[in-house]
Coordinates of C-alpha atoms in Angstrom, one line a residue:
V1 CA -16.0 -60.7 -121.9
G2 CA -18.9 -58.8 -120.9
V3 CA -18.9 -60.1 -117.2
T4 CA -18.5 -57.2 -114.4
V5 CA -15.2 -57.1 -112.3
R6 CA -16.3 -56.0 -108.6
G7 CA -13.0 -57.0 -106.9
L8 CA -9.7 -58.2 -106.7
E9 CA -7.7 -60.2 -104.4
R10 CA -4.1 -61.7 -103.8
T11 CA -4.1 -65.3 -103.0
P12 CA -0.7 -67.4 -102.2
D13 CA -1.0 -68.8 -105.8
G14 CA -2.0 -65.7 -108.0
W15 CA -5.4 -64.0 -107.9
S16 CA -9.0 -64.4 -107.4
V17 CA -11.4 -62.1 -109.0
L18 CA -14.9 -61.4 -107.8
T19 CA -17.1 -60.9 -111.2
G20 CA -20.9 -61.1 -112.0
P21 CA -23.9 -59.4 -110.3
T22 CA -24.2 -58.9 -106.4
T23 CA -27.1 -61.6 -106.5
A24 CA -25.0 -63.8 -107.8
P25 CA -21.1 -63.3 -107.7
R26 CA -18.6 -65.7 -109.3
R27 CA -15.0 -66.0 -108.3
L28 CA -12.5 -66.8 -110.5
T29 CA -9.1 -67.5 -110.2
A30 CA -5.8 -66.3 -112.4
D31 CA -1.8 -66.3 -112.2
A32 CA -1.9 -62.8 -113.6
V33 CA -4.1 -59.9 -114.0
V34 CA -4.2 -57.4 -116.9
I35 CA -6.8 -54.1 -115.7
A36 CA -7.5 -52.3 -119.1
V37 CA -10.5 -50.4 -117.7
P38 CA -10.9 -46.4 -117.2
P39 CA -8.7 -44.7 -114.2
P40 CA -11.7 -44.6 -112.0
A41 CA -12.8 -48.2 -112.1
A42 CA -9.1 -49.5 -112.1
A43 CA -8.8 -47.0 -108.8
R44 CA -11.0 -49.2 -107.0
L45 CA -9.9 -52.5 -108.0
L46 CA -6.4 -51.6 -107.2
A47 CA -7.3 -49.9 -104.0
P48 CA -7.0 -53.2 -102.0
V49 CA -3.7 -54.4 -103.4
A50 CA -2.2 -51.7 -105.1
P51 CA -3.0 -48.7 -102.7
D52 CA -0.8 -45.9 -104.4
A53 CA -1.6 -47.3 -107.5
G54 CA -5.0 -47.0 -106.9
A55 CA -4.7 -43.5 -105.4
A56 CA -2.9 -42.1 -108.2
L57 CA -5.3 -43.5 -110.7
G58 CA -7.9 -41.8 -108.8
E59 CA -6.5 -38.6 -109.2
V60 CA -7.0 -39.1 -113.3
E61 CA -10.2 -36.2 -114.0
M62 CA -12.2 -37.8 -116.9
A63 CA -14.3 -36.5 -119.8
S64 CA -17.2 -37.5 -121.9
V65 CA -17.1 -37.6 -125.6
A66 CA -19.3 -38.1 -128.6
V67 CA -18.2 -39.2 -132.0
I68 CA -20.6 -38.4 -135.0
T69 CA -20.1 -40.0 -138.1
L70 CA -21.4 -38.5 -141.7
A71 CA -22.0 -40.8 -144.7
V72 CA -22.3 -38.0 -147.6
P73 CA -21.8 -38.2 -151.0
R74 CA -17.9 -38.1 -152.1
S75 CA -18.7 -35.4 -154.7
E76 CA -19.5 -33.0 -152.2
V77 CA -16.0 -33.0 -150.2
A78 CA -13.6 -33.6 -153.1
G79 CA -12.4 -30.6 -152.6
W80 CA -11.6 -30.3 -149.1
E81 CA -8.0 -30.1 -148.3
G82 CA -6.3 -31.8 -145.4
S83 CA -7.7 -34.5 -143.4
G84 CA -9.6 -32.5 -141.1
F85 CA -9.2 -29.8 -138.0
L86 CA -8.9 -29.1 -134.3
V87 CA -11.3 -26.4 -132.9
P88 CA -9.9 -24.4 -129.9
P89 CA -12.0 -23.6 -127.2
V90 CA -11.7 -20.1 -127.7
D91 CA -13.6 -20.1 -131.1
G92 CA -17.1 -21.3 -129.1
R93 CA -18.0 -23.8 -131.1
G94 CA -19.9 -27.3 -130.3
I95 CA -17.5 -29.7 -131.6
K96 CA -13.9 -30.1 -131.1
A97 CA -12.4 -31.8 -133.9
S98 CA -13.3 -33.1 -137.1
T99 CA -11.8 -35.8 -139.4
F100 CA -11.9 -36.7 -142.7
S101 CA -12.0 -40.1 -142.2
T102 CA -12.2 -41.0 -146.4
A103 CA -9.3 -38.8 -146.9
K104 CA -7.2 -39.6 -144.1
W105 CA -7.3 -43.7 -144.6
G106 CA -7.0 -45.1 -147.9
W107 CA -8.9 -48.6 -147.3
L108 CA -12.1 -46.3 -146.5
A109 CA -11.3 -44.3 -149.6
D110 CA -11.3 -47.9 -151.7
E111 CA -14.7 -49.4 -150.1
G112 CA -16.4 -46.4 -149.9
D113 CA -17.4 -46.2 -153.6
G114 CA -19.5 -42.8 -154.1
T115 CA -19.3 -42.1 -150.5
A116 CA -17.3 -40.5 -147.8
Y117 CA -17.2 -40.5 -144.5
V118 CA -16.8 -37.3 -141.8
R119 CA -16.5 -37.5 -138.1
A120 CA -16.8 -34.9 -135.6
S121 CA -16.2 -35.0 -131.8
V122 CA -18.1 -33.0 -128.7
G123 CA -17.5 -33.2 -125.5
R124 CA -14.4 -31.2 -123.4
A125 CA -13.2 -31.4 -119.8
G126 CA -15.6 -30.2 -117.7
E127 CA -18.2 -29.1 -120.3
T128 CA -21.1 -31.6 -120.7
A129 CA -23.9 -29.5 -121.9
S130 CA -23.5 -30.5 -125.2
L131 CA -23.5 -33.9 -124.8
Q132 CA -27.4 -33.8 -123.6
R133 CA -28.5 -33.4 -126.6
D134 CA -30.1 -36.1 -128.7
D135 CA -28.7 -37.6 -131.5
S136 CA -30.4 -36.1 -134.6
E137 CA -29.3 -32.4 -132.6
L138 CA -25.6 -33.6 -132.8
V139 CA -25.7 -34.5 -136.0
G140 CA -27.0 -31.3 -137.2
L141 CA -24.8 -29.5 -135.1
A142 CA -21.7 -31.6 -136.5
T143 CA -22.9 -31.0 -140.1
R144 CA -23.1 -27.6 -139.8
E145 CA -20.0 -26.6 -137.8
I146 CA -17.7 -28.9 -140.4
T147 CA -19.0 -26.9 -143.0
E148 CA -18.9 -23.5 -141.6
A149 CA -15.1 -24.3 -140.8
V150 CA -14.3 -25.5 -144.4
G151 CA -16.3 -22.6 -146.0
A152 CA -18.4 -25.6 -148.1
A153 CA -22.0 -25.9 -149.2
P154 CA -24.6 -27.7 -147.0
L155 CA -23.9 -31.7 -147.0
T156 CA -26.1 -34.1 -147.9
V157 CA -26.4 -36.6 -144.9
L158 CA -26.7 -39.8 -146.5
D159 CA -26.6 -41.6 -143.1
S160 CA -25.4 -40.9 -139.3
H161 CA -24.0 -42.7 -136.3
V162 CA -23.4 -41.1 -133.1
Q163 CA -21.1 -42.8 -130.5
R164 CA -21.4 -41.8 -126.9
W165 CA -18.2 -42.5 -124.5
G166 CA -19.5 -41.5 -120.9
G167 CA -16.1 -40.6 -118.6
G168 CA -13.9 -42.2 -121.4
L169 CA -11.5 -39.6 -122.2
P170 CA -8.0 -39.2 -119.3
Q171 CA -7.3 -35.8 -119.4
Y172 CA -3.5 -35.3 -118.9
T173 CA -3.5 -32.3 -116.5
V174 CA -0.4 -31.1 -114.8
G175 CA 1.5 -34.1 -112.7
H176 CA 0.5 -37.1 -115.0
H177 CA 3.8 -38.1 -115.3
E178 CA 4.4 -38.0 -111.6
R179 CA 0.9 -39.8 -111.1
V180 CA 1.7 -42.7 -113.7
A181 CA 5.1 -42.8 -112.4
R182 CA 3.2 -43.9 -108.8
V183 CA 1.1 -46.4 -110.7
T184 CA 5.0 -48.2 -112.5
R185 CA 6.6 -47.7 -108.9
A186 CA 3.5 -49.5 -106.7
L187 CA 3.0 -52.2 -109.2
A188 CA 6.6 -53.3 -109.8
T189 CA 6.3 -55.0 -106.3
V190 CA 3.1 -56.8 -107.4
P191 CA 4.2 -59.7 -109.4
G192 CA 1.4 -60.6 -112.0
L193 CA -0.4 -57.5 -112.2
E194 CA -0.4 -55.4 -115.2
V195 CA -2.4 -52.0 -116.3
A196 CA -3.2 -50.8 -120.0
G197 CA -5.2 -48.3 -121.6
A198 CA -5.2 -44.3 -122.2
A199 CA -4.7 -43.1 -118.9
Y200 CA -0.6 -44.1 -118.9
Q201 CA 1.2 -43.4 -122.1
G202 CA -1.0 -41.7 -124.4
I203 CA -4.7 -41.3 -125.7
G204 CA -4.7 -41.9 -129.0
I205 CA -5.1 -45.5 -130.6
P206 CA -1.3 -46.3 -131.4
A207 CA -0.2 -45.4 -127.6
V208 CA -3.1 -47.4 -126.5
I209 CA -1.8 -50.5 -128.4
A210 CA 1.8 -50.1 -127.5
S211 CA 0.5 -50.2 -123.8
A212 CA -1.8 -53.0 -124.6
H213 CA 1.9 -54.7 -126.0
A214 CA 3.6 -53.9 -123.1
A215 CA 1.2 -55.1 -120.0
A216 CA 0.9 -58.3 -122.5
E217 CA 4.7 -59.0 -122.7
A218 CA 5.4 -58.3 -118.9
T219 CA 2.5 -60.9 -118.2
T220 CA 3.9 -63.7 -120.6
T221 CA 7.4 -63.2 -118.6
H222 CA 5.6 -63.4 -115.3
L223 CA 3.4 -66.8 -116.5
T224 CA 6.8 -67.9 -118.2
A225 CA 8.4 -67.7 -114.7
V226 CA 5.5 -69.2 -113.0
A227 CA 5.2 -72.2 -115.2
A228 CA 9.3 -72.7 -114.6
R229 CA 8.9 -72.7 -110.8
A230 CA 5.8 -75.1 -111.3
G231 CA 8.1 -77.1 -113.3
E232 CA 10.9 -77.4 -110.7

């Protein structure tokens, strides 16, 4: 955890993973590898061992995003309907979506006491200007545009947090399904190598978890076979 991976090589018995800084590299050996990094990094790691998979992932466009979380008095949002909204690009707004987190998740409502939590996200594909703003500007933008959208009075922000994800959001452009199919076909010929993440079958949390489960199950099957052969 927390170690930079710089390269991946196939060995007669499994894999060699090059890690650490260039000034003090280390090689780790493994029976199996799961690549769970964004497409650009995955493409670089896969290029020498599964070239077609690497090329397909290199075609995936990425967008950066920032998520702004606001802690506000629950009384100020008690009358809001639904659990959030999406903002189409034609509206010309800075935020692209908002989630009324306390309304969406019961456990958060139970623990919030008199505080409610509202989130907004900024950053669309090909648009980076809003992400150049500092945290305080993004908090102000989110607060203003959320209240304008729901027709509410200005919010009292008790606390806030801004999380930025540079190049963290894969874009499912035309041809994405075929790109993912190319990855799947290429990896099917490379035992002990799996991929997981938001670039494959969905960017939502449930889809990413399903991707992780599928990679883990395939890896377990491979390792079981490796152990069986070693015991022969």
